[in-house]
Coordinates of C-alpha atoms in Angstrom, one line a residue:
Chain A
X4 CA 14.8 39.5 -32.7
X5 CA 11.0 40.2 -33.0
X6 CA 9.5 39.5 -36.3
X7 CA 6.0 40.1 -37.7
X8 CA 5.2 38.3 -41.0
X9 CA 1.9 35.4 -39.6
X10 CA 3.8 32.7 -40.8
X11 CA 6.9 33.8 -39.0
X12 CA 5.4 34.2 -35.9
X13 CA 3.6 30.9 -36.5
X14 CA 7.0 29.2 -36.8
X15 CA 8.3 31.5 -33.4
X16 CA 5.4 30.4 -31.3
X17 CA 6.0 26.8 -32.1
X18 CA 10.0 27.0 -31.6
X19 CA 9.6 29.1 -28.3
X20 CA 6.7 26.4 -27.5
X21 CA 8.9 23.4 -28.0
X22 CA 12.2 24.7 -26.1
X23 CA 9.7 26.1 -23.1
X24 CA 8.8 22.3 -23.0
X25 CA 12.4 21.0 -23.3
X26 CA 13.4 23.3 -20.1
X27 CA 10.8 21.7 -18.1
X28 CA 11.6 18.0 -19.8
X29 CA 15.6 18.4 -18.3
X30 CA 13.9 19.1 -14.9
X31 CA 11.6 15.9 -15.3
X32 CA 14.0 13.7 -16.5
X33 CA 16.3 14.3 -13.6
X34 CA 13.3 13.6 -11.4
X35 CA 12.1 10.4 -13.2
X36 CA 16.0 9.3 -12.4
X37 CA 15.1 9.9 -8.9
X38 CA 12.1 8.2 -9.4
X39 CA 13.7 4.9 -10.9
X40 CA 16.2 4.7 -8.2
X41 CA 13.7 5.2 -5.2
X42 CA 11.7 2.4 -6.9
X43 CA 14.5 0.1 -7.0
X44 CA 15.5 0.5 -3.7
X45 CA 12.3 -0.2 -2.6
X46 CA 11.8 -3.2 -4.5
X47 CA 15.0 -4.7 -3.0
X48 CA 13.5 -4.3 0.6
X49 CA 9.7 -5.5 -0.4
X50 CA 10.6 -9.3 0.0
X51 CA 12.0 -9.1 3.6
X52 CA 11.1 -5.6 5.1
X53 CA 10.0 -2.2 4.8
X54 CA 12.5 0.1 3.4
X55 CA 14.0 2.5 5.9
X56 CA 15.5 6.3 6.1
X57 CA 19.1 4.4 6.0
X58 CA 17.9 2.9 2.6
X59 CA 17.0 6.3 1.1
X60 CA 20.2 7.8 2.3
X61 CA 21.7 5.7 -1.1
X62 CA 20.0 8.6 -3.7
X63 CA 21.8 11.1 -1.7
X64 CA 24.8 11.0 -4.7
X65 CA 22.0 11.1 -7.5
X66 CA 20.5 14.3 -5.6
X67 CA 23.6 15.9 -5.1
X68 CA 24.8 15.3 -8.7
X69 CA 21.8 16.9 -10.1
X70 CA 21.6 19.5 -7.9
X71 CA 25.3 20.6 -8.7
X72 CA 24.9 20.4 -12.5
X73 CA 21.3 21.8 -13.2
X74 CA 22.0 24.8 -10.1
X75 CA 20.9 26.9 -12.7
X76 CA 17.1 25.7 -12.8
X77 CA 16.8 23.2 -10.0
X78 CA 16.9 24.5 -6.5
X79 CA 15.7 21.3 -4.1
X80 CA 15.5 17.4 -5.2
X81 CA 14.5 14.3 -3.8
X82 CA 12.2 11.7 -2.5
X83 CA 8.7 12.3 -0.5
X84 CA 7.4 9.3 1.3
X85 CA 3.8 8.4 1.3
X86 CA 2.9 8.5 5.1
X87 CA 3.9 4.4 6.3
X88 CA 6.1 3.2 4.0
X89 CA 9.2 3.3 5.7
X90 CA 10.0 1.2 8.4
X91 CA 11.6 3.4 10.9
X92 CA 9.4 6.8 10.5
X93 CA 5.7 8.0 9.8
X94 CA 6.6 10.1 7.2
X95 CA 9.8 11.5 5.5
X96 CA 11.4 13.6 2.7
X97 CA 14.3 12.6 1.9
X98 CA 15.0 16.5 0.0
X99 CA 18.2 18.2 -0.6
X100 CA 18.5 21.7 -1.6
X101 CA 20.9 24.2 -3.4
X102 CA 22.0 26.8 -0.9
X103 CA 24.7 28.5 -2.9
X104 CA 27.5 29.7 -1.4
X105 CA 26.7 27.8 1.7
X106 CA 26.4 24.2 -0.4
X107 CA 24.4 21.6 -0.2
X108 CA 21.7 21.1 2.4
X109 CA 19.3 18.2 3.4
X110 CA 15.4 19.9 4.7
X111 CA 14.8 18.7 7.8
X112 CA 11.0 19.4 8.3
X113 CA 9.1 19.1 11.6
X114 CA 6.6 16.6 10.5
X115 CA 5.4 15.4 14.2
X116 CA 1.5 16.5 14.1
X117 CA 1.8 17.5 18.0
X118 CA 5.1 20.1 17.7
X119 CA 4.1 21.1 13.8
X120 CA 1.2 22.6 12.1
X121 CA 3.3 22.3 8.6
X122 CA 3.7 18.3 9.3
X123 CA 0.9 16.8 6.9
X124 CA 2.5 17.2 3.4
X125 CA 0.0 15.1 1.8
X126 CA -2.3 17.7 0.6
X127 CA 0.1 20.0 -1.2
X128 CA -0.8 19.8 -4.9
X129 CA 3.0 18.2 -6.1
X130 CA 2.3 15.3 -3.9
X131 CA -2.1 14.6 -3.9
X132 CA -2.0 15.3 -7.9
X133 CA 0.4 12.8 -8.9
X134 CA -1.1 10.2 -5.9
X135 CA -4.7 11.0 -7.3
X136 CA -3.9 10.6 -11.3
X137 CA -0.7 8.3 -11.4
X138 CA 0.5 10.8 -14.0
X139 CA 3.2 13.5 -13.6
X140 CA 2.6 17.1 -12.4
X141 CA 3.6 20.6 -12.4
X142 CA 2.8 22.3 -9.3
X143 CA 2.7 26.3 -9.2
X144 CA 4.0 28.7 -9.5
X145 CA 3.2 28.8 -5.5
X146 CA 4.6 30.3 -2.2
X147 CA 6.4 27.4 -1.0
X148 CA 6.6 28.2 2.7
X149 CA 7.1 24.6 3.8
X150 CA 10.8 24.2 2.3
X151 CA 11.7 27.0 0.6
X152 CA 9.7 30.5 1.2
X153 CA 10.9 31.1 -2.6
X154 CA 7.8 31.5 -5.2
X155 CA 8.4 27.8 -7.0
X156 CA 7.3 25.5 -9.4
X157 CA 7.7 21.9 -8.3
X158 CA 8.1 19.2 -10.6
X159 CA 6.9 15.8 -9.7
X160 CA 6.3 12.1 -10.6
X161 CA 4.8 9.3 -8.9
X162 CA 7.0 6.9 -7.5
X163 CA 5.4 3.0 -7.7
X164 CA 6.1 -0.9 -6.9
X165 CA 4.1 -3.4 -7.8
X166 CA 1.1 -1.1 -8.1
X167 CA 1.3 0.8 -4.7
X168 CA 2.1 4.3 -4.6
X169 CA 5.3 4.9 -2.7
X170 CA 5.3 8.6 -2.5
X171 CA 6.8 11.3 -5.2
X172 CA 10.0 12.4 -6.6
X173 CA 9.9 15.9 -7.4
X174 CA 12.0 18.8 -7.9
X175 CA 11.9 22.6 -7.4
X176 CA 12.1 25.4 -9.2
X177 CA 12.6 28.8 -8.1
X178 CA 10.2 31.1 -10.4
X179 CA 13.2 33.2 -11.0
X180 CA 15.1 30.6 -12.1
X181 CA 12.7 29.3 -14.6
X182 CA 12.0 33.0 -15.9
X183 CA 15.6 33.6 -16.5
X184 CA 15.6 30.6 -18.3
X185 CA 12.5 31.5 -20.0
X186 CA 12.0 35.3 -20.9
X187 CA 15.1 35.1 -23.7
X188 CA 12.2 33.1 -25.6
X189 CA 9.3 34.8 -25.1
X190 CA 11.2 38.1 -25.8
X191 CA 11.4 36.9 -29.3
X192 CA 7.7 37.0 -29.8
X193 CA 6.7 40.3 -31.5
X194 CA 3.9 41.5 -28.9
X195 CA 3.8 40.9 -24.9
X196 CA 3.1 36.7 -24.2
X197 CA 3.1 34.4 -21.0
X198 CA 3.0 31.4 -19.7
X199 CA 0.1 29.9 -17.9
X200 CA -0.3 27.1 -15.9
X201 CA -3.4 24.6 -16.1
X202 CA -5.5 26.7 -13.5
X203 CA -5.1 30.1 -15.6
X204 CA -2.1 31.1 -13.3
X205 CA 0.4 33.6 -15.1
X206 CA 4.2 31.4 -14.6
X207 CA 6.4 33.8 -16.6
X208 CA 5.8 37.1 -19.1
X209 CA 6.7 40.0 -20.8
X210 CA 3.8 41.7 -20.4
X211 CA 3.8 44.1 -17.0
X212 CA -0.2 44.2 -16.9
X213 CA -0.2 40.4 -16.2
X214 CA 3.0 39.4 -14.0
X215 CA 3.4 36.0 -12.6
X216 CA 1.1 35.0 -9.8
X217 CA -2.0 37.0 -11.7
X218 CA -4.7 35.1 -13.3
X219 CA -5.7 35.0 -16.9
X220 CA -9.1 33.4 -17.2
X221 CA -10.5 32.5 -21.2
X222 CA -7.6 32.7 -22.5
X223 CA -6.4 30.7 -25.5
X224 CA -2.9 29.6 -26.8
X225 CA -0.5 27.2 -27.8
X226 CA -0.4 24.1 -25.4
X227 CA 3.3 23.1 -24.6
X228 CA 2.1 19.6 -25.1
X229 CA 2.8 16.7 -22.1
X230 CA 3.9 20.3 -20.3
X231 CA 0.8 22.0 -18.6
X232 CA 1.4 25.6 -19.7
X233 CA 0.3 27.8 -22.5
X234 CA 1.7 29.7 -24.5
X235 CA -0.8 32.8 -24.8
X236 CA -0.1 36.1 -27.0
X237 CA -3.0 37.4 -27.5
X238 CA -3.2 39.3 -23.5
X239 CA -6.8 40.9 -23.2
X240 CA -6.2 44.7 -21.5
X241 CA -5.9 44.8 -18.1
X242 CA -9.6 44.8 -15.4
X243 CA -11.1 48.2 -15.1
Chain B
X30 CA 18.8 18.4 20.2
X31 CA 16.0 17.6 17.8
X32 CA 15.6 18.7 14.2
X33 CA 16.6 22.3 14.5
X34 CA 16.5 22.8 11.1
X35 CA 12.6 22.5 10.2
X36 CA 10.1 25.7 9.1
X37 CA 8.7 26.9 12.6
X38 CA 12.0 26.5 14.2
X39 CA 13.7 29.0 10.9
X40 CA 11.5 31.0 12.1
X41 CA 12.4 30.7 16.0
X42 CA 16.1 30.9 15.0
X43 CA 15.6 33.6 12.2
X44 CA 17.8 36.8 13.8
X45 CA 15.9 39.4 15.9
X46 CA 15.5 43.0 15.2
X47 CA 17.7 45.6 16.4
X48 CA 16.1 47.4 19.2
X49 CA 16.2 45.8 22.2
X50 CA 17.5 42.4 21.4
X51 CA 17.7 40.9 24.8
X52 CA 13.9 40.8 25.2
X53 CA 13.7 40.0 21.7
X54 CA 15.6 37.1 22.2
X55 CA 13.7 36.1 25.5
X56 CA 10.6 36.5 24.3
X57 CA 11.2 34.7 21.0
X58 CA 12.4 31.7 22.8
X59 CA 9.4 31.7 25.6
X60 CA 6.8 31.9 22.7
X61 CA 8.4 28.8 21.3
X62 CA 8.4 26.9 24.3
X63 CA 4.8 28.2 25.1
X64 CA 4.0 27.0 21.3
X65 CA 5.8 23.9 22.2
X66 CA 8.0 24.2 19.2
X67 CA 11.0 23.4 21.7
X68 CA 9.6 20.5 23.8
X69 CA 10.8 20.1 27.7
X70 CA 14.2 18.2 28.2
X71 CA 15.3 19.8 24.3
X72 CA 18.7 21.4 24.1
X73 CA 18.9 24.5 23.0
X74 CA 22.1 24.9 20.1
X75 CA 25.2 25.7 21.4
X76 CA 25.6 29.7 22.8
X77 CA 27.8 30.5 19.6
X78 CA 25.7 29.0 17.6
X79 CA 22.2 30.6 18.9
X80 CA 23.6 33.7 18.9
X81 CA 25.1 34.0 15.2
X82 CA 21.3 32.1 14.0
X83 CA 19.3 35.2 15.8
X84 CA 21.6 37.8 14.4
X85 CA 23.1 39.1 18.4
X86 CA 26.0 39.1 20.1
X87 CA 26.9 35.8 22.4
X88 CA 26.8 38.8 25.1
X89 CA 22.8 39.6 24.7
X90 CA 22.0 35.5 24.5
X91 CA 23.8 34.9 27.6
X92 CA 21.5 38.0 29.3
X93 CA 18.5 36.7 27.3
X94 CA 19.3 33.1 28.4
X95 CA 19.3 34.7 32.1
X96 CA 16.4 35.9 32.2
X97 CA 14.9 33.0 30.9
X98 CA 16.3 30.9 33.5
X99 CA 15.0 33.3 35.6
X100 CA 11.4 32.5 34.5
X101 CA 12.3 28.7 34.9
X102 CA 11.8 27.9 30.8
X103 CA 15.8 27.3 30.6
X104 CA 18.2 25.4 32.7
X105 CA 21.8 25.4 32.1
X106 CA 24.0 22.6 33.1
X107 CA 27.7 22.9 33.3
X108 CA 30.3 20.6 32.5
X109 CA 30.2 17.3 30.0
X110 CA 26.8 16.4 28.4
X111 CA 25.9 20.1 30.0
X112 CA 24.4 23.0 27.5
X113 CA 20.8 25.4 27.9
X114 CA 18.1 22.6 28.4
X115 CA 14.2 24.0 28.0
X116 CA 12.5 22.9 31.2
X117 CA 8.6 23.0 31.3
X118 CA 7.6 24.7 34.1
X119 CA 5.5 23.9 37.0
X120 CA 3.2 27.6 36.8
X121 CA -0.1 27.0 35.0
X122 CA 0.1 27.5 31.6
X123 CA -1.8 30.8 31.1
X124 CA -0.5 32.2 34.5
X125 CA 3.1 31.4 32.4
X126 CA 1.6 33.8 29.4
X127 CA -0.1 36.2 31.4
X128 CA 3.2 36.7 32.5
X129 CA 4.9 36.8 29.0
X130 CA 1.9 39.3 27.9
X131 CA 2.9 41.9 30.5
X132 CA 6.2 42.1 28.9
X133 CA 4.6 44.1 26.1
X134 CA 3.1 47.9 26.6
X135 CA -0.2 48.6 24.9
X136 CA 1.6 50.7 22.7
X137 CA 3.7 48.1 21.4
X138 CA 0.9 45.8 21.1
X139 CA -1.2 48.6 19.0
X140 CA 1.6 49.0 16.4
X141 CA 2.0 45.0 16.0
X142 CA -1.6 45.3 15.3
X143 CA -1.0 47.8 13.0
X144 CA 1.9 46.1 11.0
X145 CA 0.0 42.9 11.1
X146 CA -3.5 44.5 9.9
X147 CA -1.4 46.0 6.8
X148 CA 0.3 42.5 6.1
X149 CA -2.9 40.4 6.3
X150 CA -5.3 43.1 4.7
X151 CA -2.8 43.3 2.2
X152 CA -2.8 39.5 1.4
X153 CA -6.5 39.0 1.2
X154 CA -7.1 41.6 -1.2
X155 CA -4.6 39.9 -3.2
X156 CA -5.4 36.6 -2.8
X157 CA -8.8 37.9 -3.7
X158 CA -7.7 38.7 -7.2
X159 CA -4.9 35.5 -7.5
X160 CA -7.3 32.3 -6.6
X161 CA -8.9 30.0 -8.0
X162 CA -11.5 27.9 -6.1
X163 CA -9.3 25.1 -5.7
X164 CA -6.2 27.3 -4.1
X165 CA -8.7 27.9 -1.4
X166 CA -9.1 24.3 -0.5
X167 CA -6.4 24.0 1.8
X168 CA -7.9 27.0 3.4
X169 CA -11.0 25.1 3.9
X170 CA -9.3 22.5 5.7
X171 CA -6.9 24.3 7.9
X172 CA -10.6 26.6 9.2
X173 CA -12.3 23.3 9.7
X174 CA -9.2 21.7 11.6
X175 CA -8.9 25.3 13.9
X176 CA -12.5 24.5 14.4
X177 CA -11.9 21.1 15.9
X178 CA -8.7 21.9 18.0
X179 CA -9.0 21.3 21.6
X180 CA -6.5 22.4 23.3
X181 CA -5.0 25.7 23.0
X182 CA -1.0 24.7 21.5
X183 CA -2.9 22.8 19.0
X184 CA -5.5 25.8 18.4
X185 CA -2.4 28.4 18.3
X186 CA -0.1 26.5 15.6
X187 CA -3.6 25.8 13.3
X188 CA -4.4 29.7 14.1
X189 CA -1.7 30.5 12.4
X190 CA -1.4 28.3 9.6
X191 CA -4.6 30.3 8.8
X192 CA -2.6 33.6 8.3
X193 CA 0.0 32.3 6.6
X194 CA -2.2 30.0 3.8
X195 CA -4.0 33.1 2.9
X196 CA -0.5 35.1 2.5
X197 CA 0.6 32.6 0.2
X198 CA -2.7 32.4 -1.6
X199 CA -1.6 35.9 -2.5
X200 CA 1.2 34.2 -4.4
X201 CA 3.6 36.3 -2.4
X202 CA 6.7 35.1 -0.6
X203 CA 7.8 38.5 1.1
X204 CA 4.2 38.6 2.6
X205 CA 4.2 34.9 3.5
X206 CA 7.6 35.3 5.2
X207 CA 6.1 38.5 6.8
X208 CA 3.1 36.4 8.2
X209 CA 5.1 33.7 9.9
X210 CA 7.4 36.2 11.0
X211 CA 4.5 37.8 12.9
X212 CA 3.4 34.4 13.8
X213 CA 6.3 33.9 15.9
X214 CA 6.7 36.8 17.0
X215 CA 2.7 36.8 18.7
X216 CA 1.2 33.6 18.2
X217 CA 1.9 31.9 21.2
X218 CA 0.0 35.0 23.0
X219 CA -3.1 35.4 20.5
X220 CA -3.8 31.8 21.7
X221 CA -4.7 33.5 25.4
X222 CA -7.2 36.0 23.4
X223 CA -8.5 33.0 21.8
X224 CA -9.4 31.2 25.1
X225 CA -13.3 31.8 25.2
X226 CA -15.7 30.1 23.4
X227 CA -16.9 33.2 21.9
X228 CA -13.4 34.5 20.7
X229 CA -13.0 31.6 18.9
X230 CA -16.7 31.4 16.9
X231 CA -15.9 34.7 16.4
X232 CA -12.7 34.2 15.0
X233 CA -14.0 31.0 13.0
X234 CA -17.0 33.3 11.8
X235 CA -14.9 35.8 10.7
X236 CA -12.1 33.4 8.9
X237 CA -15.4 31.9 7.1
X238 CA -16.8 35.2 5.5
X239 CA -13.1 36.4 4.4
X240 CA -12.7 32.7 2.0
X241 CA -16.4 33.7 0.6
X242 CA -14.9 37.0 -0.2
X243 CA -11.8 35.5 -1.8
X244 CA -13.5 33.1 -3.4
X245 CA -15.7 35.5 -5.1
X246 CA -12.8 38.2 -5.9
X247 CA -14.4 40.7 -3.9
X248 CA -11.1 42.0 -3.1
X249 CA -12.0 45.0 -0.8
X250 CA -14.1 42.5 1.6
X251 CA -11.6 40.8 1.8
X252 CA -9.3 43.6 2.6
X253 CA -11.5 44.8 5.4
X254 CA -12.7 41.6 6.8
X255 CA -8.8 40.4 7.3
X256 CA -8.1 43.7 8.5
X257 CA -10.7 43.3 11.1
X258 CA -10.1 39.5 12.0
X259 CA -6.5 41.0 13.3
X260 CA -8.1 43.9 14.8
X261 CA -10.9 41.8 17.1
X262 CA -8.1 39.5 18.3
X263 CA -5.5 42.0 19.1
X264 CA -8.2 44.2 20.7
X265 CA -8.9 41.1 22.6
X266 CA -5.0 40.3 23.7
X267 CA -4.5 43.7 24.6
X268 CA -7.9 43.8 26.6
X269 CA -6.1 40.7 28.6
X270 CA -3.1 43.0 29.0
X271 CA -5.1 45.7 30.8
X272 CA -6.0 42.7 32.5
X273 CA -2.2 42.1 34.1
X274 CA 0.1 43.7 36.6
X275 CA 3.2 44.8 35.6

């Protein structure tokens, strides 16, 4: 229900602020289980060899679980090698996905540089920003042609072992997905708000003159804390 | 059979349109192993399989499948271990698309261009209003990769990574899938109107002043440039195709 009164709203913008960041928290927790596993499988191979596809096949339970019980929110899961870690291949994901009806698949990318144009993954921004800061990221919303085609958010976390960078757990999130999950909230605002990622990019909002994808530059808001989006519901009018 | 599953081969398998579905098929497949997206010695999927993934009958993939044996890109052995095999053949590699070009009219090549100006003008002007500076960068490194390619599979499969970066930069999926969609359709044969020296600085040229209109939001530059870029090349292709018997 909308409400006006300041101090109301105050107390809705902070409650709509908090349970934005706890959708997105159940989506990085899953991922920092993926993360935690990954890490101890490969510290188990460090000592005598590199770890191997075969290896990784052992989070395929962990994806699968996750995948079934959060299919309303999280669409693809799993483990992106940095380029020469494992033993038996120059690069991998090991990356499950939610197909509905038709279950659950794994992606099997081309990623052989003379057959693919799509084989360098190392430059998307859920697998360079966590590489380049050590720090969780949320990539998007983007057009995620390499695994998906769906408009996404991908959640991801570097994956380390005795301070080398082993690649990134991540997961995605279908933008439809995370609106449904989010417009109920931001409906209760009393005037038009959206979401808004760390570049100015619109992620979800009830406002029609600035739909997802759109940029909002100099805007201000409410920060959803460790979460890079803002909550902003003061919308300037739309360009001339 | 190698991983069938990946993003260019969706796109290879992704079913074909309903008119005329036996060429469809045929020249689908022939781009692909122009493209080298299926290598020589690869097997193709099973027929029941291949048909149901491009959307025809197992009737119209066993003519398609013909005809491709007939232009030596397929080989069918029978019996155990037997199946469609792609086999590289012996022709020179642009006689092989000069061929594959003079299965397309003028006219059909005119309204691809059309479609395709529409999808890509569409994007940029977009994209012009939807990036940021750094959403361009991989841009910036796909134009300077296209730059260095040597040889033409190489140039082709960066060529179009072009196209479909700026679609996505648009933050659209239905125009990204469009783009790749047109990619496989034509790609394999834009690399033959990309064979000069010239084309390509052109092309490169062209690419270059489109990110600075982007970049700067000037979103009816943008519109017109990318509009153009697809122009000059498919004025080019067809130009080759005037070029060709048949």
């Amino acid at each position: 229900m909308a409400v006006s009164s300041t101090a109301l709203v105050d107390e809705v913008v902070a409650d709509v602020v908090d349970r934005v960041r706890g959708t997105l928290e159940d989506v990085f927790a899953a991922v920092a289980q993926v993360a935690e596993r990954t890490t101890a499988i490969a510290a188990v191979r460090a000592a005598g060899r590199a770890p191997t596809t075969a290896d990784l096949a052992a989070l395929r339970p962990l994806l699968h679980e996750r995948l079934r019980r959060r299919h309303d929110l999280i669409s693809g899961i799993g483990f992106i090698a940095e380029p020469g870690l494992l033993g038996d291949v120059p690069a991998w994901l090991e990356w499950w996905q939610n197909h509905g009806e038709d279950g659950l698949r794994p992606l099997l990318p081309d990623l052989d540089p003379g057959t693919s144009a799509y084989s360098d993954y190392t430059h998307w921004d859920w697998f360079a920003l966590p590489r380049a800061t050590g720090e969780r990221a949320v990539a998007g919303p983007y057009v995620d042609y390499l695994c998906s085609d769906e408009y996404s958010l991908t959640l991801s976390v570097p994956v380390q072992h005795g301070g080398r960078f082993l690649g990134v757990a991540a997961a995605d999130v279908y933008l439809r997905h995370f609106e449904a999950a989010v417009l109920p909230l931001l409906r209760r605002l009393p005037a038009p708000a959206a979401l808004v990622n760390a570049r100015g990019r619109v992620a979800a909002s009830t406002d029609p003159r600035h739909l997802a994808g759109s940029l909002l530059r100099s805007v201000s808001g409410r920060s959803c804390g460790p979460i890079p989006l803002t909550l902003v519901t003061a919308l300037p009018a739309p360009r001339p | 059979m190698s991983k069938l599953s990946n993003g260019a081969l969706h796109a290879v398998f992704a079913p074909v349109g309903n008119l005329a579905r036996v060429d469809a098929v045929v020249r689908r497949l022939a781009d692909a192993i122009e493209l080298g997206l299926l290598a020589d010695g690869e097997q193709l999927p099973g027929e029941s399989e291949l048909a149901t993934r491009l959307g025809v009958s197992t009737v119209t993939l066993r003519e398609a499948l013909m005809a491709l044996r007939q232009q030596g890109l397929v080989t069918t052995r029978r019996g155990r271990g037997g199946g469609s095999f792609v086999t590289a053949p012996d022709q020179p590699r642009t006689a092989r698309l000069g061929h594959r070009l003079a299965d397309w009219s003028t006219e059909e090549l005119r309204d691809l261009a059309d479609h395709w100006a529409g999808v890509a003008g569409t994007a940029a002007r977009l994209a012009a209003h939807r990036t940021e500076p750094e959403d361009l960068v991989p841009l910036q490194r796909s134009l300077e990769e296209f730059e260095a390619a040597r040889d033409p599979a190489a140039r082709g499969r960066v060529y179009g990574r072009l196209h479909v970066e700026l679609a996505a930069a648009a933050q659209s999926a239905r125009l990204t899938k469009e783009e790749i969609r047109i990619q496989a359709e034509i790609g394999a044969l834009i690399c033959l109107a990309l064979g000069e020296d010239d084309a390509r600085a052109a092309v490169v040229e062209l690419h270059r002043a489109l990110l600075r209109a982007v970049r700067d939001g000037d979103a009816e530059l943008a519109r017109s440039l990318a509009e153009r870029r697809v122009q000059d090349a498919m004025e080019r292709l067809i130009g080759l195709r005037l070029t060709v018997a048949g």
